Amino acid sequence: AQSVTQLDSQVPVFEEAPVELRCNYSSSVSVYLFWYVQYPNQGLQLLLKYLSGSTLVKGINGFEAEFNKSQTSFHLRKPSVHISDTAEYFCAVSVPDSSYKLIFGSGTRLLVRP
Amino acid sequence: DGGITQSPKYLFRKEGQNVTLSCEQNLNHDAMYWYRQDPGQGLRLIYYSQIVNDFQKGDIAEGYSVSREKKESFPLTVTSAQKNPTAFYLCASTGQANTGELFFGEGSRLTVL
């Protein structure tokens, strides 16, 4: 079975500072990796995904993530955050079978302060 | 525009009542999903369906039921057997071309009074 751990429930950061949101996963088979963002009372929107190939993945809104197989991590980074980045961020994994089920971490709330 | 529509956005229910949440998509996706979201717990899979007239239980199916009579629709019924139904419910869909990326609706917030 697969699992996802997001150790930081909340990350406060000042505007224009860099940020890293941590994600570790557990799986005995290869997985696909995703980061989603959720604004209050809304659905989830895909930020980026890793399927194969280059371990550095670039997404929308200036975010990027690096897949590290040896450390089973997929940390999300942004070099300079904006107030509008304040939201809940979810890391997720799926096994590349026909079900496309996603297994989510518990989420990290990014709070950007002026 | 293509997308996923969930209704109602907010719903209040008395204990002992069943309630049905609607999910409709016009993305021509084969697979549809229902997730439950609680604070601090992320999203947990309730049910999913890969084709019409077929669906499978997820991790927390007890107290819920679904149907998939049409490709576009995947309604979720929260029954009186669900002991703690107050939550935010999210519907999602995907197609074979999307390689695991799920597209989400705006969610339905259910509150049991």
XYZ file of C-alpha atoms in Angstrom:
227
model
C 0.000 0.000 0.000
C 1.041 3.569 -0.585
C 1.089 6.447 1.883
C 2.004 10.121 1.844
C 3.395 12.184 4.709
C 3.330 15.946 4.917
C 4.995 16.685 8.226
C 4.295 20.410 8.283
C 0.650 21.233 8.929
C 1.309 24.955 8.560
C 4.175 26.974 7.102
C 4.260 30.729 7.765
C 6.487 32.808 5.496
C 6.938 36.465 4.617
C 6.061 37.771 1.183
C 8.893 37.492 -1.372
C 10.727 34.890 0.730
C 11.456 31.395 -0.589
C 9.452 28.432 0.637
C 9.718 24.648 0.641
C 6.805 22.346 1.464
C 7.898 18.837 2.307
C 6.384 15.598 1.053
C 7.562 12.035 1.632
C 5.898 8.925 0.328
C 6.008 5.197 0.895
C 5.469 2.630 -1.838
C 6.864 -0.735 -2.880
C 6.185 0.041 -6.548
C 6.802 3.003 -8.814
C 4.334 5.825 -8.386
C 3.213 9.015 -10.026
C 3.526 12.129 -7.828
C 1.367 15.237 -7.722
C 1.008 18.554 -5.937
C -2.417 20.190 -5.744
C -3.460 23.563 -4.328
C -6.784 24.352 -2.654
C -8.124 27.834 -1.952
C -10.790 28.216 0.781
C -14.070 26.424 0.060
C -12.949 25.414 -3.400
C -11.869 22.271 -5.181
C -8.285 21.245 -5.864
C -6.194 22.501 -8.752
C -3.145 20.697 -10.114
C 0.158 22.535 -9.604
C 2.497 19.973 -11.131
C 3.082 16.279 -11.598
C 5.935 13.819 -11.961
C 5.379 10.792 -14.158
C 8.880 9.929 -15.376
C 11.986 11.509 -16.857
C 13.599 14.643 -15.451
C 13.397 14.735 -11.671
C 12.888 18.496 -11.586
C 9.339 19.380 -12.499
C 8.051 22.881 -13.128
C 4.428 23.796 -12.582
C 2.074 26.722 -12.618
C 2.440 29.948 -10.616
C 6.242 29.611 -10.388
C 6.255 26.407 -8.351
C 8.632 23.512 -8.915
C 9.266 20.158 -7.263
C 12.088 17.658 -7.267
C 11.597 13.922 -7.202
C 14.210 12.119 -5.095
C 13.814 8.371 -5.361
C 16.453 7.453 -2.781
C 14.826 9.690 -0.176
C 11.286 8.975 -1.401
C 10.569 12.681 -1.400
C 8.828 15.168 -3.658
C 9.291 18.569 -2.035
C 7.585 21.645 -3.465
C 9.495 24.924 -3.763
C 8.981 28.498 -4.829
C 11.801 31.067 -4.832
C 9.589 34.051 -3.977
C 6.034 33.781 -2.636
C 3.146 36.199 -2.944
C 0.214 36.908 -0.672
C -1.972 35.147 -3.235
C -0.084 31.883 -2.641
C -1.792 31.550 0.734
C -3.680 28.262 0.431
C -3.675 24.585 1.384
C -1.224 22.390 -0.537
C -1.644 18.653 -0.942
C 0.888 16.092 -2.065
C -0.525 12.931 -3.649
C 0.608 9.673 -5.199
C -0.991 7.192 -7.528
C 0.022 3.791 -8.755
C 0.112 3.676 -12.549
C -2.727 1.185 -12.892
C -6.106 1.668 -14.538
C -7.857 3.012 -11.456
C -5.982 6.345 -11.297
C -6.784 6.555 -7.592
C -4.943 9.295 -5.726
C -3.707 8.928 -2.158
C -3.329 12.281 -0.452
C -1.212 13.621 2.342
C -2.840 15.557 5.164
C -2.010 18.901 3.606
C 0.173 21.902 4.446
C -1.312 25.337 4.938
C 0.958 28.003 3.479
C 0.415 31.350 5.163
C 2.117 34.253 3.425
C 2.463 37.395 5.519
C 3.148 40.924 4.225
C -16.696 25.435 -20.751
C -15.890 21.862 -19.752
C -15.764 21.011 -16.116
C -17.254 19.298 -13.098
C -20.360 20.660 -11.399
C -21.257 19.731 -7.850
C -24.511 20.654 -6.172
C -25.600 21.825 -3.751
C -22.618 23.834 -2.513
C -23.990 23.896 1.041
C -26.404 21.411 2.569
C -27.860 20.983 6.021
C -29.343 17.714 7.175
C -31.040 16.459 10.271
C -29.762 13.297 11.879
C -31.386 10.185 10.441
C -31.971 11.658 6.979
C -30.376 10.486 3.760
C -29.002 13.135 1.430
C -27.770 12.926 -2.163
C -24.937 15.047 -3.553
C -24.853 15.622 -7.283
C -21.774 15.455 -9.511
C -21.931 16.067 -13.248
C -19.042 16.317 -15.719
C -18.929 17.273 -19.398
C -15.279 16.366 -19.925
C -16.099 12.973 -21.460
C -14.077 11.321 -18.704
C -14.523 7.625 -18.008
C -13.463 7.617 -14.355
C -15.122 9.495 -11.515
C -14.358 9.705 -7.780
C -15.787 10.890 -4.489
C -13.485 12.127 -1.741
C -14.252 13.294 1.754
C -12.194 16.097 3.307
C -11.892 16.722 7.035
C -9.599 19.318 8.639
C -6.094 17.993 9.135
C -6.831 14.666 7.451
C -6.435 15.411 3.792
C -8.742 13.724 1.316
C -10.002 10.177 1.712
C -11.511 8.123 -1.090
C -15.140 7.059 -0.628
C -16.061 5.442 -3.958
C -14.831 5.455 -7.521
C -16.129 4.353 -10.883
C -14.072 3.543 -13.972
C -16.963 2.826 -16.343
C -20.728 3.166 -16.484
C -22.673 0.717 -14.311
C -19.587 -0.221 -12.333
C -18.060 1.212 -9.155
C -15.711 0.194 -6.355
C -15.427 1.014 -2.679
C -12.670 3.270 -1.529
C -11.135 3.487 1.923
C -14.186 4.854 3.767
C -17.265 3.554 1.911
C -19.320 2.607 4.972
C -22.483 4.700 5.241
C -22.301 5.892 1.624
C -23.771 4.674 -1.659
C -23.285 5.654 -5.306
C -24.631 4.921 -8.766
C -23.188 5.362 -12.242
C -26.059 5.077 -14.708
C -24.640 7.685 -17.076
C -21.074 8.540 -18.000
C -21.623 12.172 -17.039
C -23.134 11.615 -13.605
C -21.917 10.061 -10.345
C -24.222 10.968 -7.434
C -23.267 10.205 -3.838
C -25.842 9.365 -1.173
C -24.890 9.925 2.436
C -27.094 7.562 4.396
C -28.228 7.681 8.002
C -25.738 4.866 8.664
C -22.832 7.301 8.261
C -22.006 8.174 11.852
C -20.126 11.394 11.262
C -21.275 12.842 7.936
C -20.410 16.501 8.496
C -17.579 17.164 6.021
C -16.556 18.715 2.724
C -17.197 16.367 -0.213
C -15.242 16.586 -3.445
C -16.030 14.932 -6.752
C -13.326 14.385 -9.366
C -12.899 12.805 -12.774
C -10.166 11.792 -15.183
C -9.639 10.253 -18.586
C -7.047 7.882 -19.985
C -5.204 10.736 -21.641
C -4.699 12.567 -18.352
C -2.264 10.040 -16.800
C -3.592 10.172 -13.293
C -4.374 13.883 -13.088
C -7.760 14.365 -11.417
C -10.035 17.292 -12.190
C -12.053 18.435 -9.196
C -15.404 20.090 -8.681
C -15.913 22.997 -6.276
C -17.143 20.725 -3.504
C -20.261 20.325 -1.356
C -20.240 21.139 2.347
C -22.611 18.953 4.340
C -23.541 19.863 7.888
C -25.610 17.587 10.075
C -27.645 19.447 12.669
